[in-house]
Coordinates of C-alpha atoms in Angstrom, one line a residue:
M1 CA 0.0 0.0 0.0
R2 CA 2.8 2.4 0.8
N3 CA 4.3 1.8 -2.7
L4 CA 0.9 2.5 -4.3
L5 CA 0.6 5.8 -2.5
I6 CA 4.1 6.8 -3.6
A7 CA 3.1 5.9 -7.2
A8 CA 0.0 8.0 -6.9
L9 CA 2.0 11.0 -5.8
A10 CA 4.4 10.5 -8.6
L11 CA 1.5 10.5 -11.1
L12 CA 0.2 13.8 -9.7
G13 CA 3.8 15.2 -9.9
L14 CA 4.1 14.1 -13.5
A15 CA 0.8 15.9 -14.4
A16 CA 1.8 19.1 -12.5
A17 CA 5.3 19.2 -14.0
S18 CA 4.2 18.8 -17.6
P19 CA 0.6 20.3 -17.9
A20 CA 0.8 20.8 -21.7
N21 CA 2.1 17.4 -22.5
A22 CA 0.7 15.0 -19.8
Q23 CA -2.5 13.1 -20.1
C24 CA -3.8 11.5 -16.9
H25 CA -6.8 9.3 -16.2
V26 CA -8.6 7.3 -13.6
G27 CA -10.6 4.2 -14.5
I28 CA -12.6 1.1 -13.4
Q29 CA -11.9 -2.4 -14.7
A30 CA -13.3 -5.9 -14.8
G31 CA -12.0 -9.1 -16.1
Y32 CA -11.1 -12.7 -15.6
S33 CA -7.9 -14.5 -14.3
M34 CA -6.4 -17.9 -14.3
A35 CA -3.4 -19.2 -12.4
N36 CA -1.0 -22.2 -12.4
T37 CA 0.8 -23.3 -9.3
G38 CA 3.5 -25.9 -8.9
L39 CA 4.7 -27.6 -5.7
S40 CA 8.2 -29.2 -5.5
A41 CA 10.0 -30.9 -2.7
P42 CA 13.7 -31.8 -2.9
V43 CA 14.6 -35.1 -1.4
G44 CA 18.4 -35.6 -1.6
P45 CA 19.4 -35.4 -5.3
V46 CA 15.8 -35.9 -6.5
T47 CA 13.1 -33.3 -6.7
F48 CA 9.5 -34.4 -6.5
G49 CA 6.8 -32.1 -7.7
I50 CA 3.2 -31.5 -8.6
E51 CA 2.8 -29.2 -11.6
G52 CA -0.2 -27.8 -13.4
L53 CA -2.5 -27.1 -10.4
G54 CA -4.8 -24.8 -12.3
A55 CA -6.9 -22.1 -10.7
Q56 CA -9.5 -19.8 -12.1
S57 CA -11.7 -16.9 -11.1
T58 CA -14.9 -17.9 -9.3
R59 CA -16.4 -14.5 -10.3
P60 CA -15.3 -11.5 -12.3
D61 CA -12.3 -9.6 -11.0
F62 CA -12.7 -5.9 -10.6
G63 CA -10.7 -2.9 -9.5
G64 CA -9.6 0.7 -10.0
H65 CA -6.7 2.2 -12.1
L66 CA -4.9 5.5 -12.5
G67 CA -2.1 6.6 -14.7
C68 CA -0.4 9.4 -16.7
D69 CA 1.1 9.3 -20.1
V70 CA 3.5 11.8 -21.8
R71 CA 4.0 12.2 -25.5
V72 CA 7.7 11.9 -26.5
L73 CA 8.4 15.2 -28.3
S74 CA 6.0 15.4 -31.3
S75 CA 6.2 11.7 -32.1
P76 CA 3.4 9.1 -31.9
V77 CA 5.2 7.4 -28.9
K78 CA 4.0 7.9 -25.4
V79 CA 5.5 6.8 -22.1
G80 CA 3.6 6.6 -18.8
I81 CA 3.2 5.2 -15.3
W82 CA 0.2 3.5 -13.7
G83 CA -1.1 2.1 -10.5
E84 CA -4.0 -0.1 -9.6
L85 CA -5.9 -2.0 -6.9
Q86 CA -7.6 -5.3 -7.9
N87 CA -10.1 -7.6 -6.1
S88 CA -10.0 -11.2 -7.2
D89 CA -11.1 -14.7 -6.1
T90 CA -8.9 -17.1 -8.0
Q91 CA -8.8 -20.5 -6.4
F92 CA -7.1 -23.9 -6.7
A93 CA -7.2 -27.1 -4.6
I94 CA -5.1 -30.2 -4.1
Q95 CA -7.7 -32.9 -3.6
P96 CA -9.0 -34.4 -1.5
A97 CA -9.0 -31.0 0.4
L98 CA -5.3 -31.4 1.3
L99 CA -4.6 -27.7 0.5
T100 CA -6.6 -24.9 -1.1
M101 CA -5.2 -21.5 -2.1
T102 CA -7.0 -18.3 -3.1
L103 CA -5.4 -15.3 -4.8
G104 CA -7.3 -12.3 -3.5
N105 CA -6.7 -8.5 -3.3
S106 CA -3.7 -7.1 -5.1
W107 CA -1.9 -3.9 -6.0
A108 CA 0.4 -3.1 -8.8
I109 CA 2.5 -0.2 -10.1
G110 CA 4.5 0.1 -13.3
G111 CA 5.2 1.8 -16.5
R112 CA 4.0 1.5 -20.1
V113 CA 5.1 2.5 -23.6
G114 CA 2.4 3.2 -26.2
Y115 CA 2.2 4.0 -29.9
D116 CA -0.6 6.4 -31.1
M117 CA -2.1 4.9 -34.3
G118 CA -4.0 8.1 -35.1
G119 CA -6.8 7.4 -32.6
A120 CA -6.4 4.2 -30.7
M121 CA -3.1 3.5 -28.9
S122 CA -1.4 0.1 -28.6
Y123 CA 0.9 -0.3 -25.6
M124 CA 3.1 -2.6 -23.7
L125 CA 3.4 -2.6 -19.9
L126 CA 5.8 -3.8 -17.1
G127 CA 5.3 -3.5 -13.4
H128 CA 5.5 -4.9 -9.9
K129 CA 2.6 -6.7 -8.3
Q130 CA 1.7 -8.0 -4.8
T131 CA -1.2 -10.3 -4.1
D132 CA -2.8 -11.5 -0.9
V133 CA -3.1 -15.2 -0.4
E134 CA -5.5 -17.3 1.8
Y135 CA -5.3 -21.0 2.5
G136 CA -7.6 -23.8 3.6
G137 CA -7.7 -27.6 3.7
L138 CA -6.0 -30.0 6.0
V139 CA -2.5 -28.5 5.7
A140 CA -3.6 -25.1 6.6
A141 CA -5.6 -26.5 9.6
I142 CA -2.4 -27.7 11.3
P143 CA -2.1 -25.5 14.5
G144 CA 0.4 -22.7 13.8
F145 CA 1.4 -24.0 10.4
A146 CA -0.5 -21.5 8.3
N147 CA 1.1 -18.6 10.1
V148 CA 4.6 -20.0 9.9
G149 CA 5.0 -22.1 6.8
L150 CA 2.7 -20.5 4.2
P151 CA 3.2 -17.0 2.7
T152 CA 0.3 -14.6 3.1
K153 CA 1.5 -12.4 0.1
L154 CA 3.0 -13.2 -3.2
T155 CA 5.1 -10.7 -5.1
G156 CA 6.3 -10.7 -8.7
W157 CA 6.6 -9.0 -12.0
V158 CA 3.7 -8.4 -14.4
W159 CA 4.0 -7.7 -18.1
G160 CA 1.5 -7.5 -21.0
G161 CA -0.1 -5.2 -23.5
G162 CA -3.3 -3.9 -24.8
I163 CA -5.1 -1.3 -26.9
E164 CA -6.9 1.9 -25.8
A165 CA -9.4 3.8 -27.9
P166 CA -11.3 7.0 -27.2
I167 CA -15.1 7.3 -27.1
K168 CA -15.7 10.1 -29.6
G169 CA -17.2 13.3 -28.2
T170 CA -16.3 12.4 -24.6
A171 CA -13.4 12.4 -22.2
L172 CA -13.7 8.6 -21.9
S173 CA -11.7 5.8 -23.4
I174 CA -11.9 2.0 -23.4
A175 CA -8.9 -0.3 -23.0
R176 CA -8.6 -4.0 -23.5
E177 CA -5.6 -5.6 -21.9
A178 CA -4.0 -9.0 -21.4
R179 CA -1.1 -9.7 -19.0
Q180 CA 0.9 -12.3 -17.1
T181 CA 2.4 -12.2 -13.6
F182 CA 5.4 -14.3 -12.6
Y183 CA 5.4 -14.5 -8.8
R184 CA 8.6 -15.2 -6.8
E185 CA 9.1 -18.8 -5.8
E186 CA 8.2 -19.2 -2.1
S187 CA 9.5 -21.7 0.4
I188 CA 6.7 -23.3 2.3
A189 CA 6.2 -26.1 4.9
L190 CA 9.0 -24.7 6.9
G191 CA 11.4 -25.1 4.0
A192 CA 10.3 -28.6 3.0
A193 CA 8.7 -27.6 -0.2
N194 CA 8.6 -24.7 -2.8
L195 CA 5.6 -23.0 -4.2
K196 CA 5.7 -21.3 -7.7
T197 CA 2.8 -19.5 -9.1
E198 CA 1.9 -17.7 -12.4
Q199 CA -1.2 -15.8 -13.2
V200 CA -2.8 -14.7 -16.5
E201 CA -5.4 -11.9 -16.7
A202 CA -7.7 -10.5 -19.3
M203 CA -9.6 -7.3 -18.6
A204 CA -11.5 -4.4 -20.0
R205 CA -11.2 -0.9 -18.5
L206 CA -13.2 2.3 -18.8
N207 CA -11.0 5.4 -18.3
W208 CA -11.9 9.1 -17.7
N209 CA -9.2 11.4 -19.0
F210 CA -9.4 14.2 -16.4
Y211 CA -6.2 16.0 -17.3
G212 CA -4.8 16.8 -20.7
G213 CA -7.9 15.9 -22.6
N214 CA -8.5 12.9 -24.8
D215 CA -6.0 13.2 -27.7
K216 CA -5.8 9.5 -28.6

């Protein structure tokens, strides 16, 4: 949360420092996410693992977004920074109810590079993401284990891309985006096993361009 607040202040600073060139926006978003989790346990020279534990959203993901873009000189290239809060409910389970894991609330900050195509803008993004994790099942029910052996937050790098197009005659624009997050591998079960998670998201976003107009 502290990093998100720092990013928000940076966005406001960018807008204030370059009023003629910066375009800032706030938006709401909704989408769908899937995740893949692998568990591995080294035993001597051999590593045993379970791969492909698929997870998916039990309902639509939703959240809020803010960002600022600056045009590079008079070129069609834009660079910007962004931040967001997201609410998800992406779940997987190792049957029979041995361990369940849910990816929940998250925040992310990052940058993007876009190309103005004379209306719509295509872009690529890169950022840092942190996601809350909740557990259930027999493993998590072991007294004290969930608080000691299982991480409550996953952190990693998110990358992806999308296209954003204005709604003519308004200060609104619509973006469609796909991205992937690679979370850092975590040691669980008091060091006896490793947890590795990846997440894929697809979403649509409605932005209101509150500063700098809608020049896309």
